[in-house]
């Protein structure tokens, strides 16, 4: 029977989690990117080979690139964007020449994933990542002072945001500074870091780009790169927006069932695929994840398994992998079936992990602790094994 290929993300030689820890966690594959290469530049074969060799000498395989970043000029159709698309294609050709044939990327303007608290303490003392719309509103309206920000929130939220900020300013315990850093400095994997002024200016440069235009620019990008991906057998896997809705007035076009349908239909070719990220998609209650596996299964080339707990105010935090709003057991069951149908193992990584045990004392990348991810991977692996056994049992009866 085909099984999920268990992978973990490794940020390269500067990652505080060594490859040996990933191997001890039971993963066989690595998800990595050349973060040191400037965004937009070609990934040269020599650099790809170097990273590949490092991974292989630790007894692991480089399974997936996450991410090959899409330059802002491509998203906005500005400056040298046609040249940048050519560079992107060349990077795909080079990756294929080195045998790395699954590439994750995203099309989120300016910011990649966003959270407002990286050390949200759970009753056990474990720490998790959390997102609060109130903190986003306070930052946007009163700290970033984006023009028109106030129009994007309802009056009650604006008032609440004002008193939230007043309260944390009174406490004077560094909470405001922490919030600013959390949003501006970018989470691991994000390509850019901004100052407040830079972010405000860059957001303004998106003033004339709404969701229709951004979706059109994504289509243009796909029309250019998918034929190359097909020719060199590279499976492209677009990552959903995280969280899956507009932030700071910026358009987001990879958030819903209809977005994926549009993307797939645009270039209906198996190499035009998706990263099925449960934790990102699952934040929206109108995203039916099981339905998405059923309808887009042929295009799922990479899987991120993570859970969340959300409340009626739109707050969410990253919960235990098997405990939260995402029906993880049913999802794994569907993925087991999908792999048998496609006669293919799909790469999966436990997406993020809590800060627990010794990692509470260590400085690791937010969400990318060794022990929290090890725990997530072990639980997910156990569920998959049990489901496979049960399916085998019933098919033999
Ligand atoms: C966060 C990640 C994202 C992801 C990119 C993919 O943990 O899931 O940073 O890597 O959005 O392009």
Tab-separated table of C-alpha atoms and ligand atoms in Angstrom:
chain	number	residue	atom	x	y	z
A	1	UNK	CA	0.000	0.000	0.000
A	2	UNK	CA	1.186	3.536	-0.710
A	3	UNK	CA	1.931	5.656	2.366
A	4	UNK	CA	2.582	9.293	3.048
A	5	UNK	CA	6.228	10.169	2.571
A	6	UNK	CA	7.131	11.627	5.965
A	7	UNK	CA	9.080	14.827	5.663
A	8	UNK	CA	10.138	17.758	7.824
A	9	UNK	CA	11.112	21.240	6.866
A	10	UNK	CA	14.752	22.204	7.246
A	11	UNK	CA	15.786	25.814	6.784
A	12	UNK	CA	19.336	24.952	5.813
A	13	UNK	CA	22.661	25.072	7.652
A	14	UNK	CA	21.482	27.909	9.930
A	15	UNK	CA	18.471	25.957	11.165
A	16	UNK	CA	18.929	25.307	14.898
A	17	UNK	CA	17.325	21.894	14.370
A	18	UNK	CA	19.963	19.621	12.813
A	19	UNK	CA	19.244	17.030	10.155
A	20	UNK	CA	20.097	14.282	12.652
A	21	UNK	CA	17.157	15.350	14.848
A	22	UNK	CA	14.849	15.186	11.860
A	23	UNK	CA	16.061	11.698	11.117
A	24	UNK	CA	15.608	10.646	14.742
A	25	UNK	CA	12.032	11.930	14.550
A	26	UNK	CA	11.411	9.301	11.886
A	27	UNK	CA	11.195	11.491	8.805
A	28	UNK	CA	12.889	10.270	5.652
A	29	UNK	CA	12.394	13.336	3.482
A	30	UNK	CA	13.405	16.955	3.718
A	31	UNK	CA	11.545	20.053	2.644
A	32	UNK	CA	13.996	22.869	2.055
A	33	UNK	CA	14.742	26.025	0.104
A	34	UNK	CA	17.759	28.102	-0.833
A	35	UNK	CA	16.832	31.001	1.428
A	36	UNK	CA	20.206	32.650	0.848
A	37	UNK	CA	19.542	33.128	-2.878
A	38	UNK	CA	18.086	36.551	-3.576
A	39	UNK	CA	14.375	36.499	-4.381
A	40	UNK	CA	13.995	36.477	-8.170
A	41	UNK	CA	17.487	35.157	-8.955
A	42	UNK	CA	18.016	31.822	-10.695
A	43	UNK	CA	18.709	28.861	-8.442
A	44	UNK	CA	21.944	27.601	-9.946
A	45	UNK	CA	22.576	23.884	-10.282
A	46	UNK	CA	25.738	24.156	-8.174
A	47	UNK	CA	23.790	25.634	-5.232
A	48	UNK	CA	21.008	23.098	-5.538
A	49	UNK	CA	23.521	20.248	-5.665
A	50	UNK	CA	25.311	21.577	-2.611
A	51	UNK	CA	22.136	21.576	-0.524
A	52	UNK	CA	21.165	18.189	-1.908
A	53	UNK	CA	24.507	16.696	-0.931
A	54	UNK	CA	24.253	18.070	2.624
A	55	UNK	CA	20.825	16.490	2.983
A	56	UNK	CA	21.860	13.188	1.456
A	57	UNK	CA	24.978	12.856	3.530
A	58	UNK	CA	22.691	12.883	6.575
A	59	UNK	CA	20.851	9.889	5.086
A	60	UNK	CA	17.814	11.889	3.995
A	61	UNK	CA	16.271	12.849	0.649
A	62	UNK	CA	15.356	16.347	-0.519
A	63	UNK	CA	11.738	15.671	-1.486
A	64	UNK	CA	10.150	19.096	-1.829
A	65	UNK	CA	11.214	22.685	-2.377
A	66	UNK	CA	9.366	25.040	-0.050
A	67	UNK	CA	9.314	27.637	-1.369
A	68	UNK	CA	10.581	28.791	-4.708
A	69	UNK	CA	9.462	32.373	-4.033
A	70	UNK	CA	7.486	34.379	-6.552
A	71	UNK	CA	8.908	37.905	-6.774
A	72	UNK	CA	6.573	40.805	-5.952
A	73	UNK	CA	7.023	42.237	-9.462
A	74	UNK	CA	5.445	39.071	-10.875
A	75	UNK	CA	2.453	39.463	-8.566
A	76	UNK	CA	2.011	43.118	-9.491
A	77	UNK	CA	3.106	42.903	-13.146
A	78	UNK	CA	5.653	45.618	-12.666
A	79	UNK	CA	9.265	46.312	-13.596
A	80	UNK	CA	11.210	43.367	-14.976
A	81	UNK	CA	8.495	40.800	-14.275
A	82	UNK	CA	8.824	38.996	-17.616
A	83	UNK	CA	12.538	38.496	-16.977
A	84	UNK	CA	11.728	37.257	-13.467
A	85	UNK	CA	9.301	34.695	-14.897
A	86	UNK	CA	12.070	33.466	-17.204
A	87	UNK	CA	14.368	33.145	-14.183
A	88	UNK	CA	11.673	31.190	-12.375
A	89	UNK	CA	11.386	28.768	-15.274
A	90	UNK	CA	15.146	28.312	-15.341
A	91	UNK	CA	15.140	27.517	-11.617
A	92	UNK	CA	12.503	24.851	-12.285
A	93	UNK	CA	14.623	23.379	-15.085
A	94	UNK	CA	17.665	23.344	-12.786
A	95	UNK	CA	15.749	21.719	-9.945
A	96	UNK	CA	14.477	19.059	-12.309
A	97	UNK	CA	18.026	18.404	-13.542
A	98	UNK	CA	18.957	17.711	-9.911
A	99	UNK	CA	15.998	15.359	-9.471
A	100	UNK	CA	13.901	17.641	-7.232
A	101	UNK	CA	10.486	17.627	-8.770
A	102	UNK	CA	7.958	18.969	-6.298
A	103	UNK	CA	7.885	22.721	-5.776
A	104	UNK	CA	5.719	24.590	-3.286
A	105	UNK	CA	5.131	28.329	-3.704
A	106	UNK	CA	2.592	30.945	-2.765
A	107	UNK	CA	1.030	34.034	-4.305
A	108	UNK	CA	0.368	36.110	-1.176
A	109	UNK	CA	1.132	39.801	-1.672
A	110	UNK	CA	3.952	41.161	0.507
A	111	UNK	CA	3.354	39.046	3.571
A	112	UNK	CA	3.569	35.294	3.789
A	113	UNK	CA	1.966	33.652	6.812
A	114	UNK	CA	0.889	35.970	9.612
A	115	UNK	CA	0.344	35.437	13.346
A	116	UNK	CA	-0.055	37.922	16.187
A	117	UNK	CA	1.372	35.874	19.075
A	118	UNK	CA	4.221	33.393	18.780
A	119	UNK	CA	4.255	32.340	22.428
A	120	UNK	CA	0.613	31.724	23.297
A	121	UNK	CA	0.726	29.703	26.475
A	122	UNK	CA	-1.500	26.657	26.802
A	123	UNK	CA	-2.648	25.340	30.205
A	124	UNK	CA	0.133	22.724	30.104
A	125	UNK	CA	2.808	25.408	29.733
A	126	UNK	CA	3.367	24.491	26.077
A	127	UNK	CA	3.509	27.416	23.678
A	128	UNK	CA	1.663	27.739	20.397
A	129	UNK	CA	1.178	30.267	17.596
A	130	UNK	CA	-1.990	32.356	17.648
A	131	UNK	CA	-3.844	34.830	15.457
A	132	UNK	CA	-6.182	37.526	16.764
A	133	UNK	CA	-8.146	39.823	14.442
A	134	UNK	CA	-8.283	42.414	17.220
A	135	UNK	CA	-4.494	42.673	17.352
A	136	UNK	CA	-4.409	42.936	13.545
A	137	UNK	CA	-6.970	45.762	13.608
A	138	UNK	CA	-5.088	47.618	16.367
A	139	UNK	CA	-1.835	47.288	14.475
A	140	UNK	CA	-3.338	48.281	11.148
A	141	UNK	CA	-5.359	51.311	12.277
A	142	UNK	CA	-3.324	52.745	15.133
A	143	UNK	CA	0.263	51.538	14.716
A	144	UNK	CA	0.778	51.141	10.988
A	145	UNK	CA	-1.766	53.930	10.412
A	146	UNK	CA	-2.587	52.677	6.934
A	147	UNK	CA	-4.795	55.168	5.128
A	148	UNK	CA	-8.309	53.758	4.713
A	149	UNK	CA	-7.605	51.024	7.286
A	150	UNK	CA	-10.492	52.192	9.410
A	151	UNK	CA	-12.934	51.474	6.539
A	152	UNK	CA	-11.976	47.800	6.568
A	153	UNK	CA	-13.241	47.075	10.083
A	154	UNK	CA	-16.629	47.415	11.692
A	155	UNK	CA	-17.104	50.215	14.189
A	156	UNK	CA	-17.220	47.883	17.205
A	157	UNK	CA	-13.917	46.289	16.302
A	158	UNK	CA	-12.323	49.710	15.814
A	159	UNK	CA	-13.446	50.753	19.313
A	160	UNK	CA	-12.265	47.456	20.813
A	161	UNK	CA	-8.924	47.777	19.024
A	162	UNK	CA	-8.456	51.247	20.470
A	163	UNK	CA	-9.021	50.102	24.041
A	164	UNK	CA	-6.915	46.953	23.471
A	165	UNK	CA	-3.979	49.134	22.464
A	166	UNK	CA	-4.561	51.538	25.338
A	167	UNK	CA	-4.501	48.602	27.727
A	168	UNK	CA	-1.279	47.098	26.430
A	169	UNK	CA	0.354	50.551	26.378
A	170	UNK	CA	-0.617	51.053	30.009
A	171	UNK	CA	0.873	47.701	30.947
A	172	UNK	CA	4.103	48.889	29.347
A	173	UNK	CA	5.535	45.385	29.306
A	174	UNK	CA	6.822	45.298	25.753
A	175	UNK	CA	3.672	43.687	24.338
A	176	UNK	CA	3.201	46.364	21.669
A	177	UNK	CA	6.818	46.083	20.522
A	178	UNK	CA	6.454	42.320	20.380
A	179	UNK	CA	3.295	42.595	18.263
A	180	UNK	CA	5.042	44.940	15.842
A	181	UNK	CA	8.016	42.605	15.516
A	182	UNK	CA	5.811	39.565	15.104
A	183	UNK	CA	4.026	41.134	12.155
A	184	UNK	CA	6.879	43.053	10.548
A	185	UNK	CA	9.855	40.823	10.808
A	186	UNK	CA	8.184	38.017	8.955
A	187	UNK	CA	7.870	34.439	10.080
A	188	UNK	CA	10.402	31.826	8.971
A	189	UNK	CA	10.217	31.300	5.246
A	190	UNK	CA	8.874	34.794	4.581
A	191	UNK	CA	10.982	36.489	1.985
A	192	UNK	CA	10.910	40.050	3.210
A	193	UNK	CA	11.171	42.005	6.415
A	194	UNK	CA	9.785	45.529	6.676
A	195	UNK	CA	9.850	48.637	8.817
A	196	UNK	CA	6.478	50.257	9.523
A	197	UNK	CA	7.098	52.932	6.868
A	198	UNK	CA	8.175	50.368	4.295
A	199	UNK	CA	5.160	48.174	4.875
A	200	UNK	CA	2.792	51.152	4.606
A	201	UNK	CA	4.404	52.263	1.327
A	202	UNK	CA	4.453	48.791	-0.131
A	203	UNK	CA	0.786	48.272	0.746
A	204	UNK	CA	0.027	51.494	-1.096
A	205	UNK	CA	1.682	50.102	-4.200
A	206	UNK	CA	-1.130	47.503	-4.181
A	207	UNK	CA	-3.811	50.162	-4.205
A	208	UNK	CA	-4.754	49.450	-7.808
A	209	UNK	CA	-4.500	45.688	-7.511
A	210	UNK	CA	-7.699	44.071	-6.391
A	211	UNK	CA	-8.494	40.357	-6.236
A	212	UNK	CA	-9.545	40.285	-9.914
A	213	UNK	CA	-6.234	41.716	-11.057
A	214	UNK	CA	-4.161	39.561	-8.708
A	215	UNK	CA	-6.020	36.438	-9.851
A	216	UNK	CA	-5.350	37.455	-13.453
A	217	UNK	CA	-1.656	37.940	-12.707
A	218	UNK	CA	-1.545	34.507	-11.098
A	219	UNK	CA	-3.125	33.042	-14.220
A	220	UNK	CA	-0.533	34.730	-16.420
A	221	UNK	CA	2.210	33.324	-14.213
A	222	UNK	CA	0.728	29.828	-14.470
A	223	UNK	CA	0.341	30.100	-18.246
A	224	UNK	CA	4.062	30.780	-18.444
A	225	UNK	CA	5.453	28.296	-15.956
A	226	UNK	CA	3.184	25.251	-16.203
A	227	UNK	CA	4.320	24.232	-19.731
A	228	UNK	CA	7.926	24.273	-18.449
A	229	UNK	CA	6.923	22.357	-15.324
A	230	UNK	CA	5.206	19.773	-17.499
A	231	UNK	CA	8.119	19.443	-19.894
A	232	UNK	CA	10.586	18.919	-17.025
A	233	UNK	CA	8.141	16.925	-14.925
A	234	UNK	CA	8.060	19.308	-11.975
A	235	UNK	CA	4.896	19.237	-9.884
A	236	UNK	CA	3.947	22.735	-8.801
A	237	UNK	CA	2.033	22.988	-5.517
A	238	UNK	CA	0.546	26.365	-4.672
A	239	UNK	CA	0.203	26.987	-0.945
A	240	UNK	CA	-3.057	28.498	0.318
A	241	UNK	CA	-3.095	31.938	1.895
A	242	UNK	CA	-2.421	31.775	5.613
A	243	UNK	CA	-4.743	32.915	7.066
A	244	UNK	CA	-7.117	32.551	4.125
A	245	UNK	CA	-8.482	36.086	3.914
A	246	UNK	CA	-7.347	39.616	3.172
A	247	UNK	CA	-5.019	41.292	5.672
A	248	UNK	CA	-4.203	45.028	5.710
A	249	UNK	CA	-6.409	45.519	2.669
A	250	UNK	CA	-4.154	43.321	0.518
A	251	UNK	CA	-5.887	40.986	-1.929
A	252	UNK	CA	-5.577	37.224	-1.394
A	253	UNK	CA	-6.681	34.813	-4.120
A	254	UNK	CA	-5.753	31.305	-2.892
A	255	UNK	CA	-8.105	30.948	0.047
A	256	UNK	CA	-11.234	29.047	-0.924
A	257	UNK	CA	-12.648	26.087	-2.863
A	258	UNK	CA	-13.529	28.420	-5.732
A	259	UNK	CA	-10.016	29.862	-5.797
A	260	UNK	CA	-8.518	26.385	-6.207
A	261	UNK	CA	-11.093	25.511	-8.818
A	262	UNK	CA	-10.205	28.632	-10.791
A	263	UNK	CA	-6.471	27.937	-10.512
A	264	UNK	CA	-6.800	24.310	-11.585
A	265	UNK	CA	-9.227	25.041	-14.415
A	266	UNK	CA	-6.995	27.780	-15.731
A	267	UNK	CA	-4.318	25.329	-16.759
A	268	UNK	CA	-5.874	21.955	-16.266
A	269	UNK	CA	-2.736	19.971	-16.230
A	270	UNK	CA	-1.616	17.678	-13.438
A	271	UNK	CA	1.620	19.653	-12.989
A	272	UNK	CA	-0.467	22.638	-11.915
A	273	UNK	CA	-1.184	21.472	-8.392
A	274	UNK	CA	-1.707	22.463	-4.803
A	275	UNK	CA	-0.245	22.158	-1.337
A	276	UNK	CA	-3.083	20.855	0.775
A	277	UNK	CA	-2.473	22.778	4.003
A	278	UNK	CA	-5.166	21.848	6.504
A	279	UNK	CA	-4.215	24.485	9.075
A	280	UNK	CA	-4.433	27.328	6.575
A	281	UNK	CA	-7.583	26.255	4.750
A	282	UNK	CA	-9.328	25.108	7.926
A	283	UNK	CA	-9.454	28.590	9.429
A	284	UNK	CA	-12.446	29.303	7.196
A	285	UNK	CA	-15.552	27.460	8.285
A	286	UNK	CA	-16.805	27.508	4.678
A	287	UNK	CA	-13.849	25.419	3.471
A	288	UNK	CA	-14.926	21.772	3.435
A	289	UNK	CA	-11.560	20.025	3.511
A	290	UNK	CA	-12.888	16.537	2.783
A	291	UNK	CA	-14.706	17.848	-0.248
A	292	UNK	CA	-11.524	19.547	-1.407
A	293	UNK	CA	-9.583	16.262	-1.251
A	294	UNK	CA	-12.339	14.567	-3.204
A	295	UNK	CA	-12.546	17.236	-5.894
A	296	UNK	CA	-8.904	18.310	-6.185
A	297	UNK	CA	-7.189	15.066	-5.160
A	298	UNK	CA	-5.439	14.551	-8.506
A	299	UNK	CA	-3.753	17.929	-8.056
A	300	UNK	CA	-2.556	17.494	-4.471
A	301	UNK	CA	1.230	17.176	-4.654
A	302	UNK	CA	2.212	18.144	-1.131
A	303	UNK	CA	0.448	17.975	2.218
A	304	UNK	CA	0.788	20.060	5.405
A	305	UNK	CA	-1.059	18.533	8.348
A	306	UNK	CA	-1.849	20.895	11.198
A	307	UNK	CA	-4.842	21.576	13.412
A	308	UNK	CA	-6.386	24.740	14.785
A	309	UNK	CA	-8.917	25.800	17.395
A	310	UNK	CA	-10.946	28.836	16.535
A	311	UNK	CA	-13.601	30.889	18.280
A	312	UNK	CA	-16.531	33.050	17.230
A	313	UNK	CA	-14.375	36.199	17.187
A	314	UNK	CA	-12.100	34.807	14.506
A	315	UNK	CA	-9.226	34.107	16.904
A	316	UNK	CA	-7.421	30.860	16.301
A	317	UNK	CA	-4.399	29.071	17.656
A	318	UNK	CA	-2.464	26.086	16.424
A	319	UNK	CA	-3.710	23.178	18.512
A	320	UNK	CA	-2.435	19.597	18.894
A	321	UNK	CA	-2.235	17.876	15.537
A	322	UNK	CA	-5.089	15.474	16.357
A	323	UNK	CA	-7.236	17.809	18.429
A	324	UNK	CA	-9.061	20.756	16.912
A	325	UNK	CA	-11.526	21.911	14.286
A	326	UNK	CA	-9.864	19.936	11.496
A	327	UNK	CA	-11.223	16.376	11.195
A	328	UNK	CA	-7.694	14.971	11.028
A	329	UNK	CA	-8.568	11.270	11.216
A	330	UNK	CA	-11.051	11.526	8.354
A	331	UNK	CA	-8.599	13.621	6.356
A	332	UNK	CA	-5.856	11.015	6.731
A	333	UNK	CA	-8.348	8.315	5.749
A	334	UNK	CA	-9.142	10.209	2.556
A	335	UNK	CA	-5.449	10.738	1.875
A	336	UNK	CA	-4.732	7.016	2.336
A	337	UNK	CA	-7.430	6.261	-0.240
A	338	UNK	CA	-6.208	8.985	-2.583
A	339	UNK	CA	-2.706	7.542	-2.618
A	340	UNK	CA	-3.987	4.046	-3.471
A	341	UNK	CA	-6.096	5.516	-6.256
A	342	UNK	CA	-3.198	7.517	-7.651
A	343	UNK	CA	-0.730	4.689	-6.979
A	344	UNK	CA	1.618	7.221	-5.510
A	345	UNK	CA	3.063	8.241	-2.151
A	346	UNK	CA	2.518	11.899	-1.413
A	347	UNK	CA	4.983	13.969	0.609
A	348	UNK	CA	3.545	15.205	3.896
A	349	UNK	CA	5.015	17.258	6.692
A	350	UNK	CA	3.648	17.820	10.163
A	351	UNK	CA	3.018	21.528	9.865
A	352	UNK	CA	4.452	23.349	12.849
A	353	UNK	CA	4.656	22.015	16.379
A	354	UNK	CA	4.303	23.392	19.872
A	355	UNK	CA	7.198	24.554	21.955
A	356	UNK	CA	7.412	21.858	24.625
A	357	UNK	CA	9.925	20.208	26.952
A	358	UNK	CA	13.526	21.229	26.251
A	359	UNK	CA	12.499	23.349	23.293
A	360	UNK	CA	10.920	25.816	25.732
A	361	UNK	CA	14.450	26.801	26.672
A	362	UNK	CA	15.757	26.940	23.127
A	363	UNK	CA	15.703	29.544	20.442
A	364	UNK	CA	14.077	27.821	17.470
A	365	UNK	CA	12.160	29.197	14.519
A	366	UNK	CA	8.530	29.892	15.511
A	367	UNK	CA	6.506	26.793	14.765
A	368	UNK	CA	9.551	24.788	13.748
A	369	UNK	CA	10.637	23.215	17.023
A	370	UNK	CA	12.195	19.763	16.998
A	371	UNK	CA	10.176	18.085	19.742
A	372	UNK	CA	6.756	19.574	18.948
A	373	UNK	CA	7.047	18.528	15.325
A	374	UNK	CA	8.378	15.109	16.301
A	375	UNK	CA	5.264	14.631	18.441
A	376	UNK	CA	3.005	15.765	15.594
A	377	UNK	CA	4.705	13.488	13.092
A	378	UNK	CA	4.538	10.490	15.430
A	379	UNK	CA	0.819	10.982	16.020
A	380	UNK	CA	0.020	11.465	12.340
A	381	UNK	CA	2.132	8.454	11.356
A	382	UNK	CA	0.302	6.312	13.913
A	383	UNK	CA	-3.092	7.347	12.576
A	384	UNK	CA	-2.085	6.578	9.005
A	385	UNK	CA	-0.744	3.134	9.941
A	386	UNK	CA	-3.897	2.260	11.868
A	387	UNK	CA	-6.136	3.376	9.004
A	388	UNK	CA	-4.143	1.333	6.502
A	389	UNK	CA	-4.415	-1.747	8.692
A	390	UNK	CA	-8.161	-1.282	9.017
A	391	UNK	CA	-8.640	-0.787	5.302
A	392	UNK	CA	-6.558	-3.877	4.559
A	393	UNK	CA	-8.610	-5.875	7.074
A	394	UNK	CA	-11.913	-4.888	5.528
A	395	UNK	CA	-10.665	-5.478	1.985
A	396	UNK	CA	-9.590	-9.022	2.991
A	397	UNK	CA	-12.928	-9.905	4.572
B	1	LIG	C1	4.512	28.379	7.207
B	1	LIG	C2	4.492	27.970	5.856
B	1	LIG	C3	4.533	29.066	4.812
B	1	LIG	C4	4.769	28.401	3.483
B	1	LIG	C5	4.730	29.289	2.299
B	1	LIG	C6	4.701	28.440	1.051
B	1	LIG	O1	4.827	27.632	8.064
B	1	LIG	O2	3.471	27.078	5.636
B	1	LIG	O3	5.576	29.943	5.046
B	1	LIG	O4	6.023	27.832	3.490
B	1	LIG	O5	3.647	30.118	2.322
B	1	LIG	O6	5.044	29.184	-0.037
